[in-house]
Amino acid sequence: MISVLLVDDDQELTGMLSQYLEREGFEATAVHTGEEGEVEALSGRYSIVVLDVMLPQRSGIEVLRRIRAVSQVPVVLLTARGDNIDRITGLELGADDYVPKPSSPGELVARLRAIMRRVQSAGQPTTEMIKTGALVLWPGKRQALWHGVELGVTSTEFSLLEELARSAGQVVSKKDLSLNALGCPLTRYDRRIDVHISSIRQKLGPRPDAKAWIQSVRGLGYLLIAE
């Protein structure tokens, strides 16, 4: 059973979400402060964390920063509708996705399932390896090496990098990246992919010519340069 940690100071909301998640086959636990959320998220007891950005005292962004310093547990942010700054900051810090508040519990469940499908694929036995230049990916282990060193990508970043690596040297549309890597259709003004790609670029560093390894192709999508 997938265990979900809900971190939100709105006890009525977490009660409703817990009931909905349990009806959908999840195991849900709720805490109501950032301090509690950080401790529980790092306990190793949860498959995925749903973290509200607007927490009292210690914000959700700060909690996420502390979690990512030591753990790659999947994190979905709950953000105020239209608050792009928190969304972008959260994705840059390593959040796997975000869901605006208010939103339907069904949307949250769909996002959780999409992320967990990607994470659980790591448990499937496979010897498949994808190699392009200095980049080596093992989809079965969700492991990425860059020049022989662990790249340290999140689950969502790995999925995007895998899609680009499978088509290295070719443009992959944002529509295909959204469907195949994020598990959801691309929507207008959605910047998830752009922010995740920016994070991956920073981890890869620049090419010898100072250009990025992942190129934007205006109006089309992204291209991973093949050595």
Tab-separated table of C-alpha atoms in Angstrom:
chain	number	residue	atom	x	y	z
A	1	MET	CA	0.000	0.000	0.000
A	2	ILE	CA	1.250	3.477	-0.885
A	3	SER	CA	1.714	5.543	2.276
A	4	VAL	CA	1.092	9.274	1.911
A	5	LEU	CA	2.197	11.962	4.362
A	6	LEU	CA	-0.030	15.060	4.308
A	7	VAL	CA	1.552	18.220	5.725
A	8	ASP	CA	-0.995	21.032	6.007
A	9	ASP	CA	-2.220	23.171	8.889
A	10	ASP	CA	-5.815	22.972	7.596
A	11	GLN	CA	-7.076	20.046	9.665
A	12	GLU	CA	-10.468	19.974	7.957
A	13	LEU	CA	-8.776	19.666	4.561
A	14	THR	CA	-6.341	16.963	5.653
A	15	GLY	CA	-9.217	15.029	7.225
A	16	MET	CA	-11.148	15.127	3.970
A	17	LEU	CA	-8.091	14.243	1.876
A	18	SER	CA	-7.177	11.374	4.226
A	19	GLN	CA	-10.624	9.845	3.859
A	20	TYR	CA	-10.541	10.210	0.072
A	21	LEU	CA	-7.045	8.752	-0.216
A	22	GLU	CA	-7.950	5.776	1.952
A	23	ARG	CA	-11.017	5.083	-0.198
A	24	GLU	CA	-8.677	5.088	-3.196
A	25	GLY	CA	-6.410	2.491	-1.618
A	26	PHE	CA	-3.719	4.722	-0.083
A	27	GLU	CA	-2.602	4.869	3.533
A	28	ALA	CA	-2.706	8.482	4.731
A	29	THR	CA	-1.156	10.232	7.745
A	30	ALA	CA	-1.546	13.955	8.432
A	31	VAL	CA	0.603	16.383	10.424
A	32	HIS	CA	0.004	20.105	10.733
A	33	THR	CA	3.302	21.965	11.143
A	34	GLY	CA	6.436	22.257	9.072
A	35	GLU	CA	8.574	20.903	11.889
A	36	GLU	CA	6.442	17.759	12.177
A	37	GLY	CA	6.355	17.419	8.424
A	38	GLU	CA	10.120	17.506	8.107
A	39	VAL	CA	10.627	14.880	10.818
A	40	GLU	CA	7.977	12.551	9.396
A	41	ALA	CA	9.106	12.998	5.775
A	42	LEU	CA	12.633	11.960	6.743
A	43	SER	CA	11.490	8.997	8.842
A	44	GLY	CA	11.485	6.609	5.876
A	45	ARG	CA	7.904	5.528	6.611
A	46	TYR	CA	6.239	7.236	3.642
A	47	SER	CA	6.154	6.581	-0.088
A	48	ILE	CA	5.326	10.184	-0.980
A	49	VAL	CA	4.769	13.561	0.723
A	50	VAL	CA	2.047	16.126	0.007
A	51	LEU	CA	3.326	19.437	1.363
A	52	ASP	CA	1.437	22.719	1.695
A	53	VAL	CA	3.551	25.755	0.843
A	54	MET	CA	1.723	28.112	3.223
A	55	LEU	CA	2.594	26.623	6.599
A	56	PRO	CA	2.987	28.724	9.762
A	57	GLN	CA	6.422	29.251	11.329
A	58	ARG	CA	8.402	26.978	8.976
A	59	SER	CA	7.144	27.332	5.412
A	60	GLY	CA	6.615	24.449	3.055
A	61	ILE	CA	9.401	25.785	0.817
A	62	GLU	CA	11.846	25.667	3.736
A	63	VAL	CA	10.660	22.179	4.677
A	64	LEU	CA	11.199	21.049	1.091
A	65	ARG	CA	14.695	22.562	1.100
A	66	ARG	CA	15.564	20.611	4.259
A	67	ILE	CA	14.071	17.373	2.906
A	68	ARG	CA	15.998	17.638	-0.371
A	69	ALA	CA	19.257	18.179	1.498
A	70	VAL	CA	19.178	14.535	2.603
A	71	SER	CA	16.342	12.687	0.834
A	72	GLN	CA	14.817	12.103	-2.606
A	73	VAL	CA	11.401	11.042	-1.271
A	74	PRO	CA	8.808	12.243	-3.834
A	75	VAL	CA	7.163	15.533	-2.848
A	76	VAL	CA	4.012	17.121	-4.277
A	77	LEU	CA	3.407	20.743	-3.292
A	78	LEU	CA	0.011	22.257	-2.529
A	79	THR	CA	0.182	25.845	-3.780
A	80	ALA	CA	-2.209	28.777	-3.931
A	81	ARG	CA	-3.884	28.903	-7.317
A	82	GLY	CA	-2.033	31.340	-9.554
A	83	ASP	CA	1.032	31.604	-7.284
A	84	ASN	CA	3.687	30.883	-9.894
A	85	ILE	CA	6.576	32.076	-7.716
A	86	ASP	CA	6.064	29.353	-5.103
A	87	ARG	CA	5.513	26.738	-7.805
A	88	ILE	CA	8.669	27.584	-9.682
A	89	THR	CA	10.721	27.869	-6.488
A	90	GLY	CA	9.406	24.510	-5.326
A	91	LEU	CA	10.198	22.769	-8.600
A	92	GLU	CA	13.670	24.317	-8.647
A	93	LEU	CA	14.265	22.944	-5.140
A	94	GLY	CA	13.302	19.448	-6.269
A	95	ALA	CA	9.550	19.079	-5.841
A	96	ASP	CA	8.222	16.399	-8.186
A	97	ASP	CA	4.976	18.196	-8.956
A	98	TYR	CA	2.440	20.642	-7.584
A	99	VAL	CA	-1.330	20.795	-7.237
A	100	PRO	CA	-3.104	24.159	-6.863
A	101	LYS	CA	-5.457	24.849	-3.960
A	102	PRO	CA	-8.352	24.547	-4.109
A	103	SER	CA	-8.442	21.514	-6.375
A	104	SER	CA	-10.325	18.254	-6.510
A	105	PRO	CA	-9.043	15.277	-4.507
A	106	GLY	CA	-9.243	13.354	-7.768
A	107	GLU	CA	-6.585	15.585	-9.337
A	108	LEU	CA	-4.277	15.024	-6.371
A	109	VAL	CA	-4.773	11.250	-6.563
A	110	ALA	CA	-4.019	11.272	-10.299
A	111	ARG	CA	-0.758	13.165	-9.694
A	112	LEU	CA	0.233	10.841	-6.840
A	113	ARG	CA	-0.402	7.744	-8.937
A	114	ALA	CA	1.561	9.129	-11.890
A	115	ILE	CA	4.586	9.831	-9.684
A	116	MET	CA	4.389	6.487	-7.912
A	117	ARG	CA	4.196	4.610	-11.220
A	118	ARG	CA	7.517	6.185	-12.137
A	119	VAL	CA	9.061	5.463	-8.757
A	120	GLN	CA	7.820	1.885	-8.594
A	121	SER	CA	9.228	1.108	-12.015
A	122	ALA	CA	12.598	1.191	-10.258
A	123	GLY	CA	11.682	-2.077	-8.563
A	124	GLN	CA	11.173	-3.919	-11.823
A	125	PRO	CA	14.116	-6.180	-12.716
A	126	THR	CA	15.792	-4.993	-15.898
A	127	THR	CA	19.290	-4.696	-17.274
A	128	GLU	CA	18.370	-1.983	-19.768
A	129	MET	CA	20.910	0.801	-20.029
A	130	ILE	CA	20.633	4.029	-22.020
A	131	LYS	CA	23.905	5.685	-22.948
A	132	THR	CA	24.549	8.875	-24.847
A	133	GLY	CA	28.006	10.367	-24.517
A	134	ALA	CA	28.936	10.750	-20.870
A	135	LEU	CA	25.334	10.199	-19.741
A	136	VAL	CA	24.344	6.706	-18.601
A	137	LEU	CA	20.849	5.861	-17.375
A	138	TRP	CA	19.528	2.673	-15.799
A	139	PRO	CA	15.716	3.019	-15.901
A	140	GLY	CA	15.202	-0.051	-13.718
A	141	LYS	CA	17.209	1.528	-10.890
A	142	ARG	CA	16.258	5.139	-11.695
A	143	GLN	CA	19.980	5.846	-11.626
A	144	ALA	CA	21.722	8.495	-13.709
A	145	LEU	CA	25.484	8.860	-14.072
A	146	TRP	CA	27.199	11.829	-15.671
A	147	HIS	CA	30.911	11.316	-16.400
A	148	GLY	CA	30.735	8.354	-14.028
A	149	VAL	CA	29.317	10.376	-11.116
A	150	GLU	CA	25.804	10.079	-9.675
A	151	LEU	CA	23.774	12.948	-11.126
A	152	GLY	CA	21.361	13.286	-8.186
A	153	VAL	CA	18.125	13.891	-10.086
A	154	THR	CA	14.616	13.633	-8.683
A	155	SER	CA	12.201	10.988	-9.963
A	156	THR	CA	10.506	13.503	-12.251
A	157	GLU	CA	13.814	14.816	-13.561
A	158	PHE	CA	14.921	11.260	-14.293
A	159	SER	CA	11.761	10.601	-16.296
A	160	LEU	CA	12.308	13.725	-18.409
A	161	LEU	CA	15.986	12.937	-18.905
A	162	GLU	CA	15.122	9.371	-19.914
A	163	GLU	CA	12.683	10.579	-22.586
A	164	LEU	CA	15.292	12.976	-23.978
A	165	ALA	CA	18.085	10.387	-23.856
A	166	ARG	CA	16.008	7.821	-25.747
A	167	SER	CA	15.750	10.378	-28.558
A	168	ALA	CA	19.177	12.009	-28.166
A	169	GLY	CA	19.917	14.288	-31.098
A	170	GLN	CA	16.217	14.661	-31.912
A	171	VAL	CA	13.634	17.161	-30.738
A	172	VAL	CA	11.085	15.811	-28.261
A	173	SER	CA	7.902	17.862	-28.047
A	174	LYS	CA	6.704	19.267	-24.744
A	175	LYS	CA	3.432	17.441	-25.353
A	176	ASP	CA	5.226	14.082	-25.497
A	177	LEU	CA	7.402	14.943	-22.513
A	178	SER	CA	4.329	15.814	-20.467
A	179	LEU	CA	2.455	12.636	-21.393
A	180	ASN	CA	5.361	10.191	-21.203
A	181	ALA	CA	7.433	11.660	-18.374
A	182	LEU	CA	4.915	13.491	-16.194
A	183	GLY	CA	1.942	11.259	-16.929
A	184	CYS	CA	-0.476	14.090	-17.705
A	185	PRO	CA	-1.514	16.124	-20.769
A	186	LEU	CA	0.253	19.408	-21.401
A	187	THR	CA	-1.861	22.405	-20.421
A	188	ARG	CA	-1.574	26.005	-21.515
A	189	TYR	CA	0.855	28.128	-19.490
A	190	ASP	CA	2.132	25.039	-17.618
A	191	ARG	CA	5.800	25.605	-16.782
A	192	ARG	CA	6.539	22.319	-14.999
A	193	ILE	CA	8.660	20.937	-17.821
A	194	ASP	CA	10.593	24.179	-18.338
A	195	VAL	CA	11.539	24.429	-14.666
A	196	HIS	CA	12.536	20.760	-14.392
A	197	ILE	CA	14.635	21.036	-17.560
A	198	SER	CA	16.345	24.128	-16.137
A	199	SER	CA	17.250	22.128	-13.026
A	200	ILE	CA	18.630	19.252	-15.108
A	201	ARG	CA	20.709	21.698	-17.162
A	202	GLN	CA	22.298	23.064	-14.002
A	203	LYS	CA	23.219	19.545	-12.882
A	204	LEU	CA	24.731	18.661	-16.264
A	205	GLY	CA	26.666	21.930	-16.468
A	206	PRO	CA	27.656	23.634	-19.730
A	207	ARG	CA	29.165	22.081	-22.837
A	208	PRO	CA	32.753	22.970	-23.790
A	209	ASP	CA	31.285	25.635	-26.114
A	210	ALA	CA	29.388	27.088	-23.096
A	211	LYS	CA	26.016	26.053	-24.514
A	212	ALA	CA	23.575	23.834	-22.621
A	213	TRP	CA	23.429	20.071	-23.167
A	214	ILE	CA	19.649	20.349	-23.452
A	215	GLN	CA	18.626	22.800	-26.135
A	216	SER	CA	15.268	24.572	-26.406
A	217	VAL	CA	13.788	24.468	-29.889
A	218	ARG	CA	11.293	27.297	-30.009
A	219	GLY	CA	7.735	26.147	-30.665
A	220	LEU	CA	8.764	22.492	-30.825
A	221	GLY	CA	10.313	21.183	-27.614
A	222	TYR	CA	13.689	20.120	-26.252
A	223	LEU	CA	16.713	18.320	-27.660
A	224	LEU	CA	19.462	16.507	-25.759
A	225	ILE	CA	22.697	16.976	-27.694
A	226	ALA	CA	24.276	13.622	-28.555
A	227	GLU	CA	28.066	13.478	-28.400
